[in-house]
């Protein structure tokens, strides 16, 4: 069984490596949006609650708020590439994501070398590796040829923090799937190293999810290609994972527009000595129908 898993992992890694060049070929709409919006824009954006800022996890006295781990969810895959641009040709509203990792045990010191891993669905609610799973509502098929649909690797990747604890990703605004609100999955690892194009070893210190204000998400879902996915979208207040505590619960600070793209920022407070199993609070959101592909299935999601 272990040998079979290792073979599956290496096969996926080869597929990722071969597809890595596609990251440069983002959709035309996304490319225009990135150029228009600009990666290094500054400022603080309002959120639905009007309280979340890029440094919202810090409190008086310089101490950080330890972020609470939540469920890993049903769509995790190992072997994601270390890369900044994770779009792999997926079209959607551009999103430049900036994440700062701080050590809650050391006066909010940046965690140099922290490996931040993210993964999320595309504009229609599909995850790479699980593209035969129905996202709920009515959406176009992810691929006309279903024979290799689950070999795709889009919207997954690692970045490794420098001395300032900051990582940056270039991606698209996620869509949604039933019964979840719009979100990005995230894990923070320390103690490992880059190897074979991915990140290996060490331990996972934090497993969480990042969220988007309802009004912003609903504005994005009204434009193409998101508008082709119709159905009932779950708002933050009704989500099984988000607990309503703003930035401390993973709510991103956003600036920008659906026309030009968004920049999202957040600071994560972690304990570098802790270890997360990925089985935190909140249901993972089992897909409405469709099973994970054999040989690369993640741990079973908690009951939703």
PDB file of C-alpha atoms in Angstrom:
ATOM      1  CA  UNK A   1       0.000   0.000   0.000  1.00  0.00           C
ATOM      2  CA  UNK A   2       2.818   2.412   0.901  1.00  0.00           C
ATOM      3  CA  UNK A   3       4.579   1.641  -2.369  1.00  0.00           C
ATOM      4  CA  UNK A   4       1.372   2.257  -4.286  1.00  0.00           C
ATOM      5  CA  UNK A   5       0.890   5.611  -2.534  1.00  0.00           C
ATOM      6  CA  UNK A   6       4.487   6.649  -3.247  1.00  0.00           C
ATOM      7  CA  UNK A   7       4.075   5.716  -6.910  1.00  0.00           C
ATOM      8  CA  UNK A   8       0.857   7.743  -7.095  1.00  0.00           C
ATOM      9  CA  UNK A   9       2.540  10.723  -5.431  1.00  0.00           C
ATOM     10  CA  UNK A  10       5.477  10.636  -7.830  1.00  0.00           C
ATOM     11  CA  UNK A  11       3.172  10.269 -10.842  1.00  0.00           C
ATOM     12  CA  UNK A  12       1.249  13.346  -9.736  1.00  0.00           C
ATOM     13  CA  UNK A  13       4.507  15.188  -9.126  1.00  0.00           C
ATOM     14  CA  UNK A  14       5.669  14.436 -12.650  1.00  0.00           C
ATOM     15  CA  UNK A  15       2.327  15.641 -13.964  1.00  0.00           C
ATOM     16  CA  UNK A  16       2.656  18.839 -11.962  1.00  0.00           C
ATOM     17  CA  UNK A  17       6.206  19.398 -13.196  1.00  0.00           C
ATOM     18  CA  UNK A  18       5.130  18.882 -16.790  1.00  0.00           C
ATOM     19  CA  UNK A  19       2.201  21.231 -16.329  1.00  0.00           C
ATOM     20  CA  UNK A  20       4.187  23.851 -14.439  1.00  0.00           C
ATOM     21  CA  UNK A  21       5.013  25.727 -17.602  1.00  0.00           C
ATOM     22  CA  UNK A  22       1.319  26.324 -18.113  1.00  0.00           C
ATOM     23  CA  UNK A  23       1.340  28.644 -15.118  1.00  0.00           C
ATOM     24  CA  UNK A  24       2.764  31.364 -17.332  1.00  0.00           C
ATOM     25  CA  UNK A  25      -0.087  30.956 -19.776  1.00  0.00           C
ATOM     26  CA  UNK A  26      -2.882  32.470 -17.718  1.00  0.00           C
ATOM     27  CA  UNK A  27      -6.172  33.307 -19.421  1.00  0.00           C
ATOM     28  CA  UNK A  28      -6.314  36.514 -21.409  1.00  0.00           C
ATOM     29  CA  UNK A  29      -8.829  38.126 -19.064  1.00  0.00           C
ATOM     30  CA  UNK A  30      -6.694  37.330 -16.034  1.00  0.00           C
ATOM     31  CA  UNK A  31      -3.554  38.640 -17.701  1.00  0.00           C
ATOM     32  CA  UNK A  32      -5.222  41.945 -18.528  1.00  0.00           C
ATOM     33  CA  UNK A  33      -6.521  42.224 -14.976  1.00  0.00           C
ATOM     34  CA  UNK A  34      -3.092  41.640 -13.439  1.00  0.00           C
ATOM     35  CA  UNK A  35      -1.485  44.252 -15.634  1.00  0.00           C
ATOM     36  CA  UNK A  36      -4.190  46.788 -14.896  1.00  0.00           C
ATOM     37  CA  UNK A  37      -4.327  46.250 -11.159  1.00  0.00           C
ATOM     38  CA  UNK A  38      -0.650  45.820 -10.353  1.00  0.00           C
ATOM     39  CA  UNK A  39       0.866  43.444  -7.861  1.00  0.00           C
ATOM     40  CA  UNK A  40       2.316  45.906  -5.374  1.00  0.00           C
ATOM     41  CA  UNK A  41      -0.704  48.139  -4.725  1.00  0.00           C
ATOM     42  CA  UNK A  42      -0.913  49.398  -1.156  1.00  0.00           C
ATOM     43  CA  UNK A  43      -3.696  50.401   1.187  1.00  0.00           C
ATOM     44  CA  UNK A  44      -6.316  48.997   3.509  1.00  0.00           C
ATOM     45  CA  UNK A  45      -9.624  47.712   2.218  1.00  0.00           C
ATOM     46  CA  UNK A  46     -12.984  47.601   3.920  1.00  0.00           C
ATOM     47  CA  UNK A  47     -14.727  44.278   4.512  1.00  0.00           C
ATOM     48  CA  UNK A  48     -18.307  43.276   5.123  1.00  0.00           C
ATOM     49  CA  UNK A  49     -17.782  43.757   8.843  1.00  0.00           C
ATOM     50  CA  UNK A  50     -15.658  46.883   8.294  1.00  0.00           C
ATOM     51  CA  UNK A  51     -13.078  45.705  10.824  1.00  0.00           C
ATOM     52  CA  UNK A  52     -10.596  43.427   9.070  1.00  0.00           C
ATOM     53  CA  UNK A  53      -7.254  44.896   8.023  1.00  0.00           C
ATOM     54  CA  UNK A  54      -4.006  43.485   6.720  1.00  0.00           C
ATOM     55  CA  UNK A  55      -2.617  43.432  10.259  1.00  0.00           C
ATOM     56  CA  UNK A  56      -5.831  42.551  12.021  1.00  0.00           C
ATOM     57  CA  UNK A  57      -4.459  39.590  13.961  1.00  0.00           C
ATOM     58  CA  UNK A  58      -2.213  41.758  16.135  1.00  0.00           C
ATOM     59  CA  UNK A  59      -3.535  43.273  19.348  1.00  0.00           C
ATOM     60  CA  UNK A  60      -2.195  45.852  21.770  1.00  0.00           C
ATOM     61  CA  UNK A  61       1.140  44.983  23.373  1.00  0.00           C
ATOM     62  CA  UNK A  62       2.556  43.465  20.186  1.00  0.00           C
ATOM     63  CA  UNK A  63       1.171  39.983  20.854  1.00  0.00           C
ATOM     64  CA  UNK A  64      -0.375  38.068  17.985  1.00  0.00           C
ATOM     65  CA  UNK A  65      -3.669  36.233  18.012  1.00  0.00           C
ATOM     66  CA  UNK A  66      -3.132  32.514  17.550  1.00  0.00           C
ATOM     67  CA  UNK A  67      -5.215  31.494  14.552  1.00  0.00           C
ATOM     68  CA  UNK A  68      -7.593  28.609  15.245  1.00  0.00           C
ATOM     69  CA  UNK A  69      -7.117  25.582  13.017  1.00  0.00           C
ATOM     70  CA  UNK A  70     -10.135  24.419  11.031  1.00  0.00           C
ATOM     71  CA  UNK A  71     -10.796  21.401   8.863  1.00  0.00           C
ATOM     72  CA  UNK A  72      -8.523  20.562   5.937  1.00  0.00           C
ATOM     73  CA  UNK A  73     -11.609  19.699   3.888  1.00  0.00           C
ATOM     74  CA  UNK A  74     -12.157  16.974   1.290  1.00  0.00           C
ATOM     75  CA  UNK A  75     -10.000  18.275  -1.584  1.00  0.00           C
ATOM     76  CA  UNK A  76      -6.382  18.129  -0.388  1.00  0.00           C
ATOM     77  CA  UNK A  77      -3.626  16.632  -2.571  1.00  0.00           C
ATOM     78  CA  UNK A  78       0.046  16.281  -1.724  1.00  0.00           C
ATOM     79  CA  UNK A  79       2.969  17.175  -3.969  1.00  0.00           C
ATOM     80  CA  UNK A  80       1.914  20.712  -4.955  1.00  0.00           C
ATOM     81  CA  UNK A  81       4.630  22.781  -6.624  1.00  0.00           C
ATOM     82  CA  UNK A  82       6.579  25.617  -5.034  1.00  0.00           C
ATOM     83  CA  UNK A  83       5.451  28.422  -7.343  1.00  0.00           C
ATOM     84  CA  UNK A  84       4.057  31.924  -7.109  1.00  0.00           C
ATOM     85  CA  UNK A  85       1.610  31.774 -10.024  1.00  0.00           C
ATOM     86  CA  UNK A  86      -0.800  28.888  -9.483  1.00  0.00           C
ATOM     87  CA  UNK A  87      -3.393  29.767 -12.140  1.00  0.00           C
ATOM     88  CA  UNK A  88      -2.273  27.218 -14.778  1.00  0.00           C
ATOM     89  CA  UNK A  89      -4.452  28.886 -17.392  1.00  0.00           C
ATOM     90  CA  UNK A  90      -7.603  29.116 -15.281  1.00  0.00           C
ATOM     91  CA  UNK A  91      -9.619  32.222 -16.103  1.00  0.00           C
ATOM     92  CA  UNK A  92     -11.224  34.440 -13.496  1.00  0.00           C
ATOM     93  CA  UNK A  93     -10.905  37.716 -11.637  1.00  0.00           C
ATOM     94  CA  UNK A  94      -7.206  38.097 -10.743  1.00  0.00           C
ATOM     95  CA  UNK A  95      -6.247  37.819  -7.075  1.00  0.00           C
ATOM     96  CA  UNK A  96      -2.829  38.733  -5.705  1.00  0.00           C
ATOM     97  CA  UNK A  97      -2.606  37.168  -2.267  1.00  0.00           C
ATOM     98  CA  UNK A  98      -0.099  38.351   0.365  1.00  0.00           C
ATOM     99  CA  UNK A  99       0.196  36.354   3.597  1.00  0.00           C
ATOM    100  CA  UNK A 100       2.405  37.259   6.554  1.00  0.00           C
ATOM    101  CA  UNK A 101       3.254  34.484   9.018  1.00  0.00           C
ATOM    102  CA  UNK A 102       4.024  35.551  12.592  1.00  0.00           C
ATOM    103  CA  UNK A 103       5.194  33.609  15.638  1.00  0.00           C
ATOM    104  CA  UNK A 104       2.675  34.014  18.462  1.00  0.00           C
ATOM    105  CA  UNK A 105       5.238  32.724  20.975  1.00  0.00           C
ATOM    106  CA  UNK A 106       7.878  35.340  20.100  1.00  0.00           C
ATOM    107  CA  UNK A 107       6.270  38.803  20.145  1.00  0.00           C
ATOM    108  CA  UNK A 108       4.873  38.481  16.623  1.00  0.00           C
ATOM    109  CA  UNK A 109       8.299  37.820  15.068  1.00  0.00           C
ATOM    110  CA  UNK A 110       8.115  36.805  11.386  1.00  0.00           C
ATOM    111  CA  UNK A 111       8.516  33.086  10.733  1.00  0.00           C
ATOM    112  CA  UNK A 112      11.388  32.906   8.259  1.00  0.00           C
ATOM    113  CA  UNK A 113      11.280  29.780   6.105  1.00  0.00           C
ATOM    114  CA  UNK A 114       7.602  29.063   6.738  1.00  0.00           C
ATOM    115  CA  UNK A 115       6.171  27.156   3.781  1.00  0.00           C
ATOM    116  CA  UNK A 116       2.655  28.339   3.039  1.00  0.00           C
ATOM    117  CA  UNK A 117       0.511  25.996   0.959  1.00  0.00           C
ATOM    118  CA  UNK A 118      -2.825  27.027  -0.547  1.00  0.00           C
ATOM    119  CA  UNK A 119      -5.459  25.367  -2.709  1.00  0.00           C
ATOM    120  CA  UNK A 120      -8.908  26.422  -3.861  1.00  0.00           C
ATOM    121  CA  UNK A 121     -11.602  25.836  -6.461  1.00  0.00           C
ATOM    122  CA  UNK A 122     -11.890  27.497  -9.868  1.00  0.00           C
ATOM    123  CA  UNK A 123     -14.563  29.941 -11.051  1.00  0.00           C
ATOM    124  CA  UNK A 124     -17.146  27.156 -11.397  1.00  0.00           C
ATOM    125  CA  UNK A 125     -16.395  25.392  -8.103  1.00  0.00           C
ATOM    126  CA  UNK A 126     -14.113  22.603  -9.354  1.00  0.00           C
ATOM    127  CA  UNK A 127     -10.866  21.567  -7.611  1.00  0.00           C
ATOM    128  CA  UNK A 128      -7.962  20.171  -9.585  1.00  0.00           C
ATOM    129  CA  UNK A 129      -7.634  16.466  -8.924  1.00  0.00           C
ATOM    130  CA  UNK A 130     -11.354  16.205  -8.168  1.00  0.00           C
ATOM    131  CA  UNK A 131     -12.887  17.616 -11.328  1.00  0.00           C
ATOM    132  CA  UNK A 132     -15.564  14.918 -11.604  1.00  0.00           C
ATOM    133  CA  UNK A 133     -17.114  16.073  -8.302  1.00  0.00           C
ATOM    134  CA  UNK A 134     -20.282  18.076  -8.892  1.00  0.00           C
ATOM    135  CA  UNK A 135     -19.948  21.604  -7.409  1.00  0.00           C
ATOM    136  CA  UNK A 136     -23.719  21.910  -6.950  1.00  0.00           C
ATOM    137  CA  UNK A 137     -26.176  24.136  -8.737  1.00  0.00           C
ATOM    138  CA  UNK A 138     -25.689  24.265 -12.496  1.00  0.00           C
ATOM    139  CA  UNK A 139     -22.179  24.648 -13.929  1.00  0.00           C
ATOM    140  CA  UNK A 140     -20.446  23.733 -17.194  1.00  0.00           C
ATOM    141  CA  UNK A 141     -18.377  20.558 -17.142  1.00  0.00           C
ATOM    142  CA  UNK A 142     -14.779  21.215 -16.126  1.00  0.00           C
ATOM    143  CA  UNK A 143     -13.489  19.173 -19.032  1.00  0.00           C
ATOM    144  CA  UNK A 144     -15.114  17.769 -22.176  1.00  0.00           C
ATOM    145  CA  UNK A 145     -12.766  14.806 -21.930  1.00  0.00           C
ATOM    146  CA  UNK A 146     -13.267  13.265 -18.504  1.00  0.00           C
ATOM    147  CA  UNK A 147     -10.579  10.597 -18.955  1.00  0.00           C
ATOM    148  CA  UNK A 148      -7.766  12.802 -17.651  1.00  0.00           C
ATOM    149  CA  UNK A 149      -9.746  15.504 -15.846  1.00  0.00           C
ATOM    150  CA  UNK A 150      -8.513  14.459 -12.409  1.00  0.00           C
ATOM    151  CA  UNK A 151      -4.850  14.753 -13.446  1.00  0.00           C
ATOM    152  CA  UNK A 152      -5.079  18.542 -13.456  1.00  0.00           C
ATOM    153  CA  UNK A 153      -3.114  20.542 -10.864  1.00  0.00           C
ATOM    154  CA  UNK A 154      -4.392  24.123 -11.137  1.00  0.00           C
ATOM    155  CA  UNK A 155      -4.845  26.491  -8.179  1.00  0.00           C
ATOM    156  CA  UNK A 156      -2.487  24.657  -5.822  1.00  0.00           C
ATOM    157  CA  UNK A 157       0.970  25.687  -4.678  1.00  0.00           C
ATOM    158  CA  UNK A 158       3.558  26.552  -2.028  1.00  0.00           C
ATOM    159  CA  UNK A 159       5.581  29.647  -1.332  1.00  0.00           C
ATOM    160  CA  UNK A 160       8.399  29.878   1.235  1.00  0.00           C
ATOM    161  CA  UNK A 161       8.662  32.974   3.430  1.00  0.00           C
ATOM    162  CA  UNK A 162      11.770  35.114   3.577  1.00  0.00           C
ATOM    163  CA  UNK A 163      13.036  37.016   6.595  1.00  0.00           C
ATOM    164  CA  UNK A 164       9.892  39.156   6.757  1.00  0.00           C
ATOM    165  CA  UNK A 165       7.592  36.128   7.002  1.00  0.00           C
ATOM    166  CA  UNK A 166       5.746  37.145   3.818  1.00  0.00           C
ATOM    167  CA  UNK A 167       4.634  34.963   0.920  1.00  0.00           C
ATOM    168  CA  UNK A 168       2.826  36.059  -2.245  1.00  0.00           C
ATOM    169  CA  UNK A 169       0.635  34.116  -4.642  1.00  0.00           C
ATOM    170  CA  UNK A 170      -0.886  35.022  -7.973  1.00  0.00           C
ATOM    171  CA  UNK A 171      -4.184  33.265  -8.482  1.00  0.00           C
ATOM    172  CA  UNK A 172      -7.845  33.948  -9.294  1.00  0.00           C
ATOM    173  CA  UNK A 173     -10.782  34.777  -7.045  1.00  0.00           C
ATOM    174  CA  UNK A 174     -12.272  31.400  -6.055  1.00  0.00           C
ATOM    175  CA  UNK A 175     -15.774  30.362  -7.027  1.00  0.00           C
ATOM    176  CA  UNK A 176     -18.040  28.344  -4.735  1.00  0.00           C
ATOM    177  CA  UNK A 177     -19.472  24.882  -4.317  1.00  0.00           C
ATOM    178  CA  UNK A 178     -22.460  23.612  -2.368  1.00  0.00           C
ATOM    179  CA  UNK A 179     -22.730  23.911   0.634  1.00  0.00           C
ATOM    180  CA  UNK A 180     -19.711  26.177   1.256  1.00  0.00           C
ATOM    181  CA  UNK A 181     -19.049  29.895   1.094  1.00  0.00           C
ATOM    182  CA  UNK A 182     -16.164  31.240  -1.030  1.00  0.00           C
ATOM    183  CA  UNK A 183     -12.846  30.227   0.580  1.00  0.00           C
ATOM    184  CA  UNK A 184      -9.180  29.285   0.169  1.00  0.00           C
ATOM    185  CA  UNK A 185      -7.587  26.387   2.042  1.00  0.00           C
ATOM    186  CA  UNK A 186      -4.232  27.042   3.682  1.00  0.00           C
ATOM    187  CA  UNK A 187      -1.561  25.129   5.584  1.00  0.00           C
ATOM    188  CA  UNK A 188       1.637  26.474   7.137  1.00  0.00           C
ATOM    189  CA  UNK A 189       4.639  24.148   7.442  1.00  0.00           C
ATOM    190  CA  UNK A 190       8.047  24.540   9.079  1.00  0.00           C
ATOM    191  CA  UNK A 191      11.175  22.432   9.334  1.00  0.00           C
ATOM    192  CA  UNK A 192      11.051  20.934   5.845  1.00  0.00           C
ATOM    193  CA  UNK A 193      12.786  21.841   2.596  1.00  0.00           C
ATOM    194  CA  UNK A 194      12.162  22.298  -1.092  1.00  0.00           C
ATOM    195  CA  UNK A 195      12.787  19.057  -2.976  1.00  0.00           C
ATOM    196  CA  UNK A 196      11.756  17.777  -6.411  1.00  0.00           C
ATOM    197  CA  UNK A 197       9.916  21.051  -7.040  1.00  0.00           C
ATOM    198  CA  UNK A 198       7.683  20.715  -3.992  1.00  0.00           C
ATOM    199  CA  UNK A 199       8.125  20.941  -0.202  1.00  0.00           C
ATOM    200  CA  UNK A 200       8.954  17.909   1.910  1.00  0.00           C
ATOM    201  CA  UNK A 201       9.532  17.036   5.549  1.00  0.00           C
ATOM    202  CA  UNK A 202       9.008  19.139   8.630  1.00  0.00           C
ATOM    203  CA  UNK A 203       5.569  19.446  10.151  1.00  0.00           C
ATOM    204  CA  UNK A 204       2.292  21.239   9.572  1.00  0.00           C
ATOM    205  CA  UNK A 205       1.821  23.966  12.184  1.00  0.00           C
ATOM    206  CA  UNK A 206      -1.474  25.376  11.006  1.00  0.00           C
ATOM    207  CA  UNK A 207      -4.426  24.281   8.895  1.00  0.00           C
ATOM    208  CA  UNK A 208      -7.054  26.872   8.086  1.00  0.00           C
ATOM    209  CA  UNK A 209      -9.207  28.629   5.534  1.00  0.00           C
ATOM    210  CA  UNK A 210      -9.338  32.177   4.197  1.00  0.00           C
ATOM    211  CA  UNK A 211     -12.638  33.902   3.505  1.00  0.00           C
ATOM    212  CA  UNK A 212     -14.098  36.746   1.443  1.00  0.00           C
ATOM    213  CA  UNK A 213     -16.707  39.392   2.319  1.00  0.00           C
ATOM    214  CA  UNK A 214     -20.143  38.473   0.950  1.00  0.00           C
ATOM    215  CA  UNK A 215     -20.685  41.666  -1.022  1.00  0.00           C
ATOM    216  CA  UNK A 216     -17.332  41.334  -2.783  1.00  0.00           C
ATOM    217  CA  UNK A 217     -17.828  37.664  -3.594  1.00  0.00           C
ATOM    218  CA  UNK A 218     -21.331  38.175  -4.920  1.00  0.00           C
ATOM    219  CA  UNK A 219     -20.117  41.010  -7.151  1.00  0.00           C
ATOM    220  CA  UNK A 220     -17.452  38.715  -8.616  1.00  0.00           C
ATOM    221  CA  UNK A 221     -19.937  35.884  -9.153  1.00  0.00           C
ATOM    222  CA  UNK A 222     -22.058  38.162 -11.332  1.00  0.00           C
ATOM    223  CA  UNK A 223     -19.324  38.422 -14.000  1.00  0.00           C
ATOM    224  CA  UNK A 224     -17.903  35.876 -16.436  1.00  0.00           C
ATOM    225  CA  UNK A 225     -16.854  33.115 -16.145  1.00  0.00           C
ATOM    226  CA  UNK A 226     -18.373  32.860 -12.630  1.00  0.00           C
ATOM    227  CA  UNK A 227     -21.882  33.746 -13.820  1.00  0.00           C
ATOM    228  CA  UNK A 228     -22.079  30.409 -15.669  1.00  0.00           C
ATOM    229  CA  UNK A 229     -22.318  28.668 -12.271  1.00  0.00           C
ATOM    230  CA  UNK A 230     -25.847  29.243 -11.041  1.00  0.00           C
ATOM    231  CA  UNK A 231     -27.477  28.139  -7.815  1.00  0.00           C
ATOM    232  CA  UNK A 232     -27.634  29.054  -4.150  1.00  0.00           C
ATOM    233  CA  UNK A 233     -24.438  30.611  -2.781  1.00  0.00           C
ATOM    234  CA  UNK A 234     -23.748  30.153   0.948  1.00  0.00           C
ATOM    235  CA  UNK A 235     -23.108  33.452   2.718  1.00  0.00           C
ATOM    236  CA  UNK A 236     -20.576  33.772   5.556  1.00  0.00           C
ATOM    237  CA  UNK A 237     -23.203  33.724   8.310  1.00  0.00           C
ATOM    238  CA  UNK A 238     -24.483  30.351   7.064  1.00  0.00           C
ATOM    239  CA  UNK A 239     -21.129  28.691   6.417  1.00  0.00           C
ATOM    240  CA  UNK A 240     -20.232  25.574   8.415  1.00  0.00           C
ATOM    241  CA  UNK A 241     -16.608  26.664   8.961  1.00  0.00           C
ATOM    242  CA  UNK A 242     -16.437  30.472   9.236  1.00  0.00           C
ATOM    243  CA  UNK A 243     -17.258  31.514  12.823  1.00  0.00           C
ATOM    244  CA  UNK A 244     -17.827  35.238  12.347  1.00  0.00           C
ATOM    245  CA  UNK A 245     -14.720  36.595  14.059  1.00  0.00           C
ATOM    246  CA  UNK A 246     -13.378  38.590  11.136  1.00  0.00           C
ATOM    247  CA  UNK A 247      -9.646  38.556  10.436  1.00  0.00           C
ATOM    248  CA  UNK A 248      -8.909  36.236  13.359  1.00  0.00           C
ATOM    249  CA  UNK A 249     -11.111  33.684  11.591  1.00  0.00           C
ATOM    250  CA  UNK A 250      -9.373  34.129   8.238  1.00  0.00           C
ATOM    251  CA  UNK A 251     -11.370  36.975   6.665  1.00  0.00           C
ATOM    252  CA  UNK A 252      -9.159  38.633   4.065  1.00  0.00           C
ATOM    253  CA  UNK A 253      -8.686  42.378   3.683  1.00  0.00           C
ATOM    254  CA  UNK A 254      -9.369  43.163   0.021  1.00  0.00           C
ATOM    255  CA  UNK A 255      -8.815  46.091  -2.292  1.00  0.00           C
ATOM    256  CA  UNK A 256      -9.564  46.353  -5.975  1.00  0.00           C
ATOM    257  CA  UNK A 257     -12.530  45.529  -8.193  1.00  0.00           C
ATOM    258  CA  UNK A 258     -14.022  42.710 -10.236  1.00  0.00           C
ATOM    259  CA  UNK A 259     -13.033  44.609 -13.379  1.00  0.00           C
ATOM    260  CA  UNK A 260      -9.330  44.980 -12.554  1.00  0.00           C
ATOM    261  CA  UNK A 261      -8.665  42.309  -9.943  1.00  0.00           C
ATOM    262  CA  UNK A 262      -8.146  42.182  -6.189  1.00  0.00           C
ATOM    263  CA  UNK A 263      -5.290  42.206  -3.724  1.00  0.00           C
ATOM    264  CA  UNK A 264      -5.938  40.228  -0.551  1.00  0.00           C
ATOM    265  CA  UNK A 265      -3.834  40.428   2.613  1.00  0.00           C
ATOM    266  CA  UNK A 266      -3.823  38.735   5.990  1.00  0.00           C
ATOM    267  CA  UNK A 267      -1.473  38.050   8.881  1.00  0.00           C
ATOM    268  CA  UNK A 268      -1.485  34.545  10.353  1.00  0.00           C
ATOM    269  CA  UNK A 269      -0.372  34.050  13.932  1.00  0.00           C
ATOM    270  CA  UNK A 270       0.950  30.506  14.462  1.00  0.00           C
ATOM    271  CA  UNK A 271       2.850  28.489  17.058  1.00  0.00           C
ATOM    272  CA  UNK A 272       5.897  27.049  15.221  1.00  0.00           C
ATOM    273  CA  UNK A 273       6.178  24.293  17.829  1.00  0.00           C
ATOM    274  CA  UNK A 274       2.609  23.095  17.390  1.00  0.00           C
ATOM    275  CA  UNK A 275       1.481  20.420  14.976  1.00  0.00           C
ATOM    276  CA  UNK A 276      -1.830  20.434  13.119  1.00  0.00           C
ATOM    277  CA  UNK A 277      -3.529  17.255  11.949  1.00  0.00           C
ATOM    278  CA  UNK A 278      -5.897  18.960   9.521  1.00  0.00           C
ATOM    279  CA  UNK A 279      -8.921  17.801  11.514  1.00  0.00           C
ATOM    280  CA  UNK A 280      -9.867  21.139  13.037  1.00  0.00           C
ATOM    281  CA  UNK A 281     -13.332  22.511  13.658  1.00  0.00           C
ATOM    282  CA  UNK A 282     -16.025  22.849  11.022  1.00  0.00           C
ATOM    283  CA  UNK A 283     -17.298  20.405   8.431  1.00  0.00           C
ATOM    284  CA  UNK A 284     -15.271  20.068   5.282  1.00  0.00           C
ATOM    285  CA  UNK A 285     -18.148  20.389   2.888  1.00  0.00           C
ATOM    286  CA  UNK A 286     -18.541  17.000   1.233  1.00  0.00           C
ATOM    287  CA  UNK A 287     -19.132  17.475  -2.504  1.00  0.00           C
ATOM    288  CA  UNK A 288     -22.781  17.066  -3.555  1.00  0.00           C
ATOM    289  CA  UNK A 289     -21.890  14.133  -5.791  1.00  0.00           C
ATOM    290  CA  UNK A 290     -18.832  12.517  -7.307  1.00  0.00           C
ATOM    291  CA  UNK A 291     -16.056  10.589  -5.614  1.00  0.00           C
ATOM    292  CA  UNK A 292     -12.365  11.484  -5.206  1.00  0.00           C
ATOM    293  CA  UNK A 293     -10.116   9.685  -7.705  1.00  0.00           C
ATOM    294  CA  UNK A 294      -8.635   6.387  -6.613  1.00  0.00           C
ATOM    295  CA  UNK A 295      -5.002   6.544  -5.503  1.00  0.00           C
ATOM    296  CA  UNK A 296      -4.855  10.218  -4.519  1.00  0.00           C
ATOM    297  CA  UNK A 297      -7.704  10.628  -2.094  1.00  0.00           C
ATOM    298  CA  UNK A 298      -7.088  12.817   0.979  1.00  0.00           C
ATOM    299  CA  UNK A 299      -8.176  11.870   4.506  1.00  0.00           C
ATOM    300  CA  UNK A 300     -11.937  11.442   4.812  1.00  0.00           C
ATOM    301  CA  UNK A 301     -13.620  14.807   5.498  1.00  0.00           C
ATOM    302  CA  UNK A 302     -15.491  15.361   8.753  1.00  0.00           C
ATOM    303  CA  UNK A 303     -19.249  14.960   8.585  1.00  0.00           C
ATOM    304  CA  UNK A 304     -20.875  18.141   7.380  1.00  0.00           C
TER     305      UNK A 304
END
